[in-house]
Short mmCIF file of C-alpha atoms in Angstrom, two decimals:
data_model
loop_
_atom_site.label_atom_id
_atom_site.label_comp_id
_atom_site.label_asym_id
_atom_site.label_seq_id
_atom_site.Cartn_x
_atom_site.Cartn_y
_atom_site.Cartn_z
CA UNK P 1 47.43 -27.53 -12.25
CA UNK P 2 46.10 -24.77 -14.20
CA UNK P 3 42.22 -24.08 -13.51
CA UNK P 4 39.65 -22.89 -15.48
CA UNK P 5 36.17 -21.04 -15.13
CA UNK P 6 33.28 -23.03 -15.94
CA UNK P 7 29.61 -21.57 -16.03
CA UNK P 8 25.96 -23.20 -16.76
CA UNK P 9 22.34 -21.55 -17.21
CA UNK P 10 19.42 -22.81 -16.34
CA UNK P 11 16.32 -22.40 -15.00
CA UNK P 12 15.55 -22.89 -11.69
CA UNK P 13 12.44 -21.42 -8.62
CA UNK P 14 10.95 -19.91 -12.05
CA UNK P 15 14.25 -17.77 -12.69
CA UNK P 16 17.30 -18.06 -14.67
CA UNK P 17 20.08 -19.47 -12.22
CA UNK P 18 24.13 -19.28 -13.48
CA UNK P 19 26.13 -20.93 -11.58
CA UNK P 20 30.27 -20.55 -12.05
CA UNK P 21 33.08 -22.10 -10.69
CA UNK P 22 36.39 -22.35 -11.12
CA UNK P 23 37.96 -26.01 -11.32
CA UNK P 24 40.61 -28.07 -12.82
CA UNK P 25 38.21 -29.59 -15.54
CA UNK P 26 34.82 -29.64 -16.80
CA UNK P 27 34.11 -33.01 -15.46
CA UNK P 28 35.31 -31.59 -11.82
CA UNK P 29 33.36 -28.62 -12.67
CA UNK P 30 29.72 -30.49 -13.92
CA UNK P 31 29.90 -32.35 -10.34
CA UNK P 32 29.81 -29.32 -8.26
CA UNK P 33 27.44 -27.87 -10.49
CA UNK P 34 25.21 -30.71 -10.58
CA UNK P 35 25.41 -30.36 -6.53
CA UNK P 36 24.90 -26.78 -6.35
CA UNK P 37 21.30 -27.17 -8.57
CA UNK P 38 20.66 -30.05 -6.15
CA UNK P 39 20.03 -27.76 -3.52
CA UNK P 40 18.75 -25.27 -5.19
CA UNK P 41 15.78 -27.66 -6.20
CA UNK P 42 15.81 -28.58 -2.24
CA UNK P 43 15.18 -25.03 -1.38
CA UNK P 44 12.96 -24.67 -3.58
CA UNK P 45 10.97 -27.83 -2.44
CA UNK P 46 10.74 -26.17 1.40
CA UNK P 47 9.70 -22.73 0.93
CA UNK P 48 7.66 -23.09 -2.79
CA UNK P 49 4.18 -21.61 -1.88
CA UNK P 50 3.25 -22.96 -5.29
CA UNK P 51 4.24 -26.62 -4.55
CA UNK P 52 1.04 -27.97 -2.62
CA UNK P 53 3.01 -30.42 -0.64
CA UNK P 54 5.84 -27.77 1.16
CA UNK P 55 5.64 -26.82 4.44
CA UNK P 56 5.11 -23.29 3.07
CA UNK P 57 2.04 -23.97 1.65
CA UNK P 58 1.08 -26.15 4.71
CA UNK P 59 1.72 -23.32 7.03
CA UNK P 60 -0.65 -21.02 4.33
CA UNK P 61 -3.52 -23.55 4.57
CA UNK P 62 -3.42 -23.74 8.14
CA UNK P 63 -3.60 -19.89 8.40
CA UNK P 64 -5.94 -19.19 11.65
CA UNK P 65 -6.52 -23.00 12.26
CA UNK P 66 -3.51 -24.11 13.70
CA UNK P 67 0.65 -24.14 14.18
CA UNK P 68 2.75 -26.22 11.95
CA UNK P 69 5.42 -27.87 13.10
CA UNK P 70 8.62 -27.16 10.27
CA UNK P 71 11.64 -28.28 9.44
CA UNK P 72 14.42 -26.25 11.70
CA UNK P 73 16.17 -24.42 8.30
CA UNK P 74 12.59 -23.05 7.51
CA UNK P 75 11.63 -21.49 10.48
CA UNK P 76 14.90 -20.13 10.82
CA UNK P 77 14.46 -18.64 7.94
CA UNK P 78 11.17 -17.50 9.26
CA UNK P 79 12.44 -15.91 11.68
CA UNK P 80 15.33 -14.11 9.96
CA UNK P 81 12.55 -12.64 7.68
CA UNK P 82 10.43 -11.39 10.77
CA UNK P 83 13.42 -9.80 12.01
CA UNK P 84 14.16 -7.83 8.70
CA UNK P 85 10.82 -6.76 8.77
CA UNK P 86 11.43 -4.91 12.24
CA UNK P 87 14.54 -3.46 11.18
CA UNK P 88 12.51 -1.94 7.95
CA UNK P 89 9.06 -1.22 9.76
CA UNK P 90 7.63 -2.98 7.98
CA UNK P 91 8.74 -2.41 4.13
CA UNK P 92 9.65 -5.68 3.66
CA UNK P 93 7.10 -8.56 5.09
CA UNK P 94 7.02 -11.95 4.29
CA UNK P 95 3.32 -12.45 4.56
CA UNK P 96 2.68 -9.50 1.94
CA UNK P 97 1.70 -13.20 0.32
CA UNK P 98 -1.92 -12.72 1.25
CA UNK P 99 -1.76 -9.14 -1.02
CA UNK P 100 -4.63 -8.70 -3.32
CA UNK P 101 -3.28 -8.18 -7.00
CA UNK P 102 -5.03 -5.32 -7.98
CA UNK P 103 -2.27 -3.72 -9.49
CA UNK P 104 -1.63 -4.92 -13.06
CA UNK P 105 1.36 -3.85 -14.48
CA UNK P 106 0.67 -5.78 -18.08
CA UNK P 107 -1.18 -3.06 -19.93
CA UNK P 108 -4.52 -3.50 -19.04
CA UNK P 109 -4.82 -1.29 -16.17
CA UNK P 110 -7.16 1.91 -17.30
CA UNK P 111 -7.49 3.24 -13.79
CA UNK P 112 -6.15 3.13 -10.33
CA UNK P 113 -7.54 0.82 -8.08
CA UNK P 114 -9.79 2.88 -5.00
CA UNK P 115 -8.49 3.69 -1.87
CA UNK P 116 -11.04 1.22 -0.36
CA UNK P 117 -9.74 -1.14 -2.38
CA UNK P 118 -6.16 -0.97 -1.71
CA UNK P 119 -6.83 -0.42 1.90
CA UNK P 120 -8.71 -4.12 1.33
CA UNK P 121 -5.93 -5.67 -0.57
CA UNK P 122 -3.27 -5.09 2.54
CA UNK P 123 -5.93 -6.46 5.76
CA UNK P 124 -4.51 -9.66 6.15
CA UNK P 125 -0.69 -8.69 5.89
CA UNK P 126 0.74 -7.78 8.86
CA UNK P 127 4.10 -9.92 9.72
CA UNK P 128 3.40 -9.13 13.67
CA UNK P 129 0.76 -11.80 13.25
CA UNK P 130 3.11 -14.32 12.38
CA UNK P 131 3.77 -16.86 15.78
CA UNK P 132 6.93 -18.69 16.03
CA UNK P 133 7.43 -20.82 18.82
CA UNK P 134 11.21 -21.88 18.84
CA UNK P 135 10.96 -24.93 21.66
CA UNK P 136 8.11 -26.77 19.19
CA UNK P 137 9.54 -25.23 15.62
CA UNK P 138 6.49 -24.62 14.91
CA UNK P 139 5.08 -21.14 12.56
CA UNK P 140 1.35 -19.93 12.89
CA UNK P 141 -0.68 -17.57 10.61
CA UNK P 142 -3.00 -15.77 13.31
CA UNK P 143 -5.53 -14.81 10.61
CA UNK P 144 -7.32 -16.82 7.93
CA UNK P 145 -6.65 -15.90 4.34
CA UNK P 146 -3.13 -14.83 5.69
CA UNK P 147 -0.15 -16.29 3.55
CA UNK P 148 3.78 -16.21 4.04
CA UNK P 149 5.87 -16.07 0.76
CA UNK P 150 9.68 -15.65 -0.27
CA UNK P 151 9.35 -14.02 -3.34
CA UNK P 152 11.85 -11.31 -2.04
CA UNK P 153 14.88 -13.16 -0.45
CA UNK P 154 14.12 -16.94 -1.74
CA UNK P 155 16.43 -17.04 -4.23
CA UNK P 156 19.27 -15.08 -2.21
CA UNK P 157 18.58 -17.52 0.75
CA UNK P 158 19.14 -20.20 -2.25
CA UNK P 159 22.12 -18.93 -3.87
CA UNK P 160 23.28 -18.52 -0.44
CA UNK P 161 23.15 -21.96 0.73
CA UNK P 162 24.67 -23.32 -2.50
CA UNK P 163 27.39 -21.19 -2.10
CA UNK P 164 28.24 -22.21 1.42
CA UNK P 165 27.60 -25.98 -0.29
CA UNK P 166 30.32 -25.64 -2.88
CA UNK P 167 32.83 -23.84 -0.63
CA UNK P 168 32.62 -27.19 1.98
CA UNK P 169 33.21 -30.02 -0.86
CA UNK P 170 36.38 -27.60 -1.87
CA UNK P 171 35.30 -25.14 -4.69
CA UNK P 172 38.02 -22.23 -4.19
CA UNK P 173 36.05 -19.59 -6.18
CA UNK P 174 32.70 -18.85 -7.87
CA UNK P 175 29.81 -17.08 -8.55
CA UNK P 176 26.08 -18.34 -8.19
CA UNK P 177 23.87 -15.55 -10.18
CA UNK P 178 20.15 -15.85 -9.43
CA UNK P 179 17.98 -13.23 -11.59
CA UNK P 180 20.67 -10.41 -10.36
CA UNK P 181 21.15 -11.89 -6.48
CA UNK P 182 24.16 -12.69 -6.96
CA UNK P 183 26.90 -14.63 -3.98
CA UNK P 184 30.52 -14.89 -4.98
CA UNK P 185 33.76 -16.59 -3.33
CA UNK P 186 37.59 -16.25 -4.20
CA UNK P 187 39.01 -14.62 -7.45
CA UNK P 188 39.05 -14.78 -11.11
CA UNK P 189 41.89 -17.25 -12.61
CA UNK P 190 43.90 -14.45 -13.27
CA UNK P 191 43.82 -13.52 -9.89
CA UNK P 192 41.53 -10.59 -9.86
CA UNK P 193 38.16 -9.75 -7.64
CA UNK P 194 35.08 -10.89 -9.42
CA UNK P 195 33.53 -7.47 -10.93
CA UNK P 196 29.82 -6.35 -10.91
CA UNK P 197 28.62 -3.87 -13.31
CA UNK P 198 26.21 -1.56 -12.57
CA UNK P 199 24.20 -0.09 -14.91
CA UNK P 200 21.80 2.74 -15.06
CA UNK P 201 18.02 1.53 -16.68
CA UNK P 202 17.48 4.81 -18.45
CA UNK P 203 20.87 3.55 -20.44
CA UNK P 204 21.03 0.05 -20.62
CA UNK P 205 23.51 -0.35 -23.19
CA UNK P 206 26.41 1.55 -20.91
CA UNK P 207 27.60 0.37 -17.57
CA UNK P 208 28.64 3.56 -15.19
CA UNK P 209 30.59 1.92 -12.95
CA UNK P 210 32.36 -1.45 -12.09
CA UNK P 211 32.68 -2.59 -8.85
CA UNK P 212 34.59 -5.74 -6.90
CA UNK P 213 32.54 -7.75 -4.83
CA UNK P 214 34.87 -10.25 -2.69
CA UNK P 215 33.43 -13.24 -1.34
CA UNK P 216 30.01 -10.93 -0.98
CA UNK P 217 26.96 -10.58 -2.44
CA UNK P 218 25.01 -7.93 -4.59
CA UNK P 219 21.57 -7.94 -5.69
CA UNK P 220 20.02 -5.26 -7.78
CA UNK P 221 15.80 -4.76 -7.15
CA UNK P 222 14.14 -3.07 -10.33
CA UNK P 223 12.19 -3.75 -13.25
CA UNK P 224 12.17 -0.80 -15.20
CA UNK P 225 9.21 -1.86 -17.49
CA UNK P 226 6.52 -2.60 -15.26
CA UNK P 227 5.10 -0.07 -14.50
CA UNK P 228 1.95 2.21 -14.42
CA UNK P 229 1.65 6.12 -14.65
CA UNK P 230 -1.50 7.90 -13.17
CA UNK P 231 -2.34 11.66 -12.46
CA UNK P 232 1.73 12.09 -13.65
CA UNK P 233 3.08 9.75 -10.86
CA UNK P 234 4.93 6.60 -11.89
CA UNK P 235 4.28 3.73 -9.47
CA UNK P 236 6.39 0.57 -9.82
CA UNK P 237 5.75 -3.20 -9.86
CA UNK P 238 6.50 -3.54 -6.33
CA UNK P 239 4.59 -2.66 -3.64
CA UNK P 240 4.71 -1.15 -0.20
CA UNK P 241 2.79 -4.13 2.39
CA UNK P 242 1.66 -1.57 4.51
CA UNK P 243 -0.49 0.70 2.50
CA UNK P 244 -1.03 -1.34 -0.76
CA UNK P 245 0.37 1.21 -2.86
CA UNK P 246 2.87 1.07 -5.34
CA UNK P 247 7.02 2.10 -4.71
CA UNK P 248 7.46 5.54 -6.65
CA UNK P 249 10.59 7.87 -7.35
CA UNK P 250 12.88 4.79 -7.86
CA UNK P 251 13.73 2.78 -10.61
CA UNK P 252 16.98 0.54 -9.02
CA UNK P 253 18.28 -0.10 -6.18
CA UNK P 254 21.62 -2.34 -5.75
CA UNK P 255 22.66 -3.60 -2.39
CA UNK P 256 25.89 -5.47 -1.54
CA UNK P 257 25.88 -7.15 1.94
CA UNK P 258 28.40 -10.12 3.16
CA UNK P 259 25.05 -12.85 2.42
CA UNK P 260 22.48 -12.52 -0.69
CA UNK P 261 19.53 -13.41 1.72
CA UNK P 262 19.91 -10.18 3.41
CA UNK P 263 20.88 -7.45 -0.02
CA UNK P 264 17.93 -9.53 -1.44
CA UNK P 265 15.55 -8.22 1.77
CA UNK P 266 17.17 -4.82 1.93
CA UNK P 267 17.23 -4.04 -2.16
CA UNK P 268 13.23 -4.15 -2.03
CA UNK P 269 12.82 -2.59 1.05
CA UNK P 270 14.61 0.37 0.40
CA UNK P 271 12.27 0.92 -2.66
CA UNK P 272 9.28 0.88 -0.47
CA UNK P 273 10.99 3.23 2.32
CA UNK P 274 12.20 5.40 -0.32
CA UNK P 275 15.16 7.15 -1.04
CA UNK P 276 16.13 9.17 2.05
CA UNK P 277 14.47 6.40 4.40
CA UNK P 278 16.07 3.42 2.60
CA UNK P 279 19.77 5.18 2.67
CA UNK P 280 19.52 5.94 5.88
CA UNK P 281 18.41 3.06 7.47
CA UNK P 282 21.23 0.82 5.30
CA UNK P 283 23.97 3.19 6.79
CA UNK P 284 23.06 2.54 10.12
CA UNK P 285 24.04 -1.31 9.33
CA UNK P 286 27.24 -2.40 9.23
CA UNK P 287 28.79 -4.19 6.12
CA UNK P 288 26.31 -2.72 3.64
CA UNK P 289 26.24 -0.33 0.75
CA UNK P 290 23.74 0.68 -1.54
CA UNK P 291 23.44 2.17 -5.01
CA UNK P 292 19.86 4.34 -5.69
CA UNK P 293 19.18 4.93 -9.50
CA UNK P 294 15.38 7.61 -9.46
CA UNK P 295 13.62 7.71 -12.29
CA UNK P 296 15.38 10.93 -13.88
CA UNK P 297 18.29 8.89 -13.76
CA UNK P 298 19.99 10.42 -10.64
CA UNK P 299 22.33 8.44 -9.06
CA UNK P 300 22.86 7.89 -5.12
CA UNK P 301 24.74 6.17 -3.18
CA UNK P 302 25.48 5.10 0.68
CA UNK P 303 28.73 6.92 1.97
CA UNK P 304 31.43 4.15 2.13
CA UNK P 305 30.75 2.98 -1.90
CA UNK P 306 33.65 3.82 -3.94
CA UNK P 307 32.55 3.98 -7.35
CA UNK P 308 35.04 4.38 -10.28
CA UNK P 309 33.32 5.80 -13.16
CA UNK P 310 33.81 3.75 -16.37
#
């Protein structure tokens, strides 16, 4: 029976979710979709730091009183967070939660914040404070005031765990798209690789290069809009956890790794370690690429990505 490609948007953990899949019909196709939003809005539930009544934000409100004890999937998650954050020193940090936002990148920033008061805005990150014990499943926040948050691999974790959803009740291919994380299985109808197209954000209009991700993930980190220039630097919306200061010299960086939990980790760390750093450190790990757009538009890339030029 001949099957077709079916695709929804909506929005879902405050970002615009598209989930496709290929099935024989759309009613076949709504059901899985229905499922894969289902646990999406499950996810969400467990690691929301906005929802007052997750064990995220039980774990935040308990920060230097006591451990909580957690469901097993979130402090594995935990945990696979902590250990990202050794293998980036520290770039990427779960509890960069507790960050002051003195960086406004809306316009209405006239001046850069002090060095006093960056140095302030970073005291009570520090993910070597965070204390999992495995035998109790239980997470602790050494510090009051500290906070844990998955703004930077939720939604990969998410698309993630549909994806490994669909591909158990059946699905044979598909693509779950979450803000650019992106998780894919199997192959077009026709029989071809899914395609990702990368494009450079000093030229929106014009992809440079198309590439096949199969049964992998990509996620591209960048917002080339917010932003703020001082004293001729550019410093970008997202922010290094260990000094409090803005990423500079980069305005993209795309990561494709077998699992969008981990490209989603990796694509903003390697804005904070920078350019050199970040390349370096992703060829040292196997199964991962990376594509490095700076802000003249220069284009780098890790040494086993084979990029056809459109």
């Amino acid at each position: 029976m001949a099957q077709s490609t079916h695709k929804r948007v909506l929005k879902l953990m405050g970002s615009r979710f598209e989930i496709t899949v290929i099935a024989k019909d759309s009613i076949e196709a709504n059901n899985y979709i229905d499922l894969a939003i289902e646990e999406i809005s499950r996810i969400e539930k467990l690691i929301s730091s906005w929802d007052p009544n997750s064990q995220t934000s039980e774990i935040n409100s308990n920060a230097g009183i006591k451990p909580i004890k957690v469901d097993k999937e979130l402090f594995d998650l935990i945990s696979r967070a902590i250990k990202i954050s050794e293998l980036t020193d520290g770039a990427f940090d779960i509890s960069y939660a507790s960050m002051d936002r003195i960086w406004k990148f809306d316009g209405s920033m006239t001046e850069m914040p002090s060095e006093d008061e960056i140095k302030a805005s970073v005291e009570k990150v520090g993910y070597n404070n965070i204390t999992l014990d495995p035998e109790n499943s239980t997470v602790f926040l050494k510090h009051e005031g500290m906070k844990i948050g998955f703004g930077a691999i939720g939604k990969g974790y998410a698309a993630d765990r549909a994806k490994t959803l669909l591909v158990s009740k059946g699905v044979k291919s598909g693509i779950i798209n979450a803000s650019g994380d992106m998780t894919t299985w199997g192959r077009q109808t026709n029989g071809e690789e899914w395609k990702v197209a990368i494009t450079n954000p000093l030229n929106k209009n014009k992809a440079f290069a198309l590439l096949p991700i199969t049964n992998g993930a990509v996620v591209t980190s960048g917002n080339y809009e917010k932003y703020v220039n001082f004293n001729g630097t550019r410093y970008t919306h997202i922010i290094d956890p260990r000094t409090g200061y803005p990423a500079t010299g980069i305005i993209s960086v795309t990561v494709f790794a077998p699992k969008a939990e981990l490209a989603d980790a990796l694509s903003t760390s390697v804005f904070v370690m920078g350019k050199e750093v970040g390349l370096n450190r992703i060829e040292q790990l196997p199964n991962i690429e990376c594509i490095i757009i700076d802000y003249q538009g220069n284009i780098f890339k890790s040494k086993n990505i084979k990029i056809n030029k459109l």
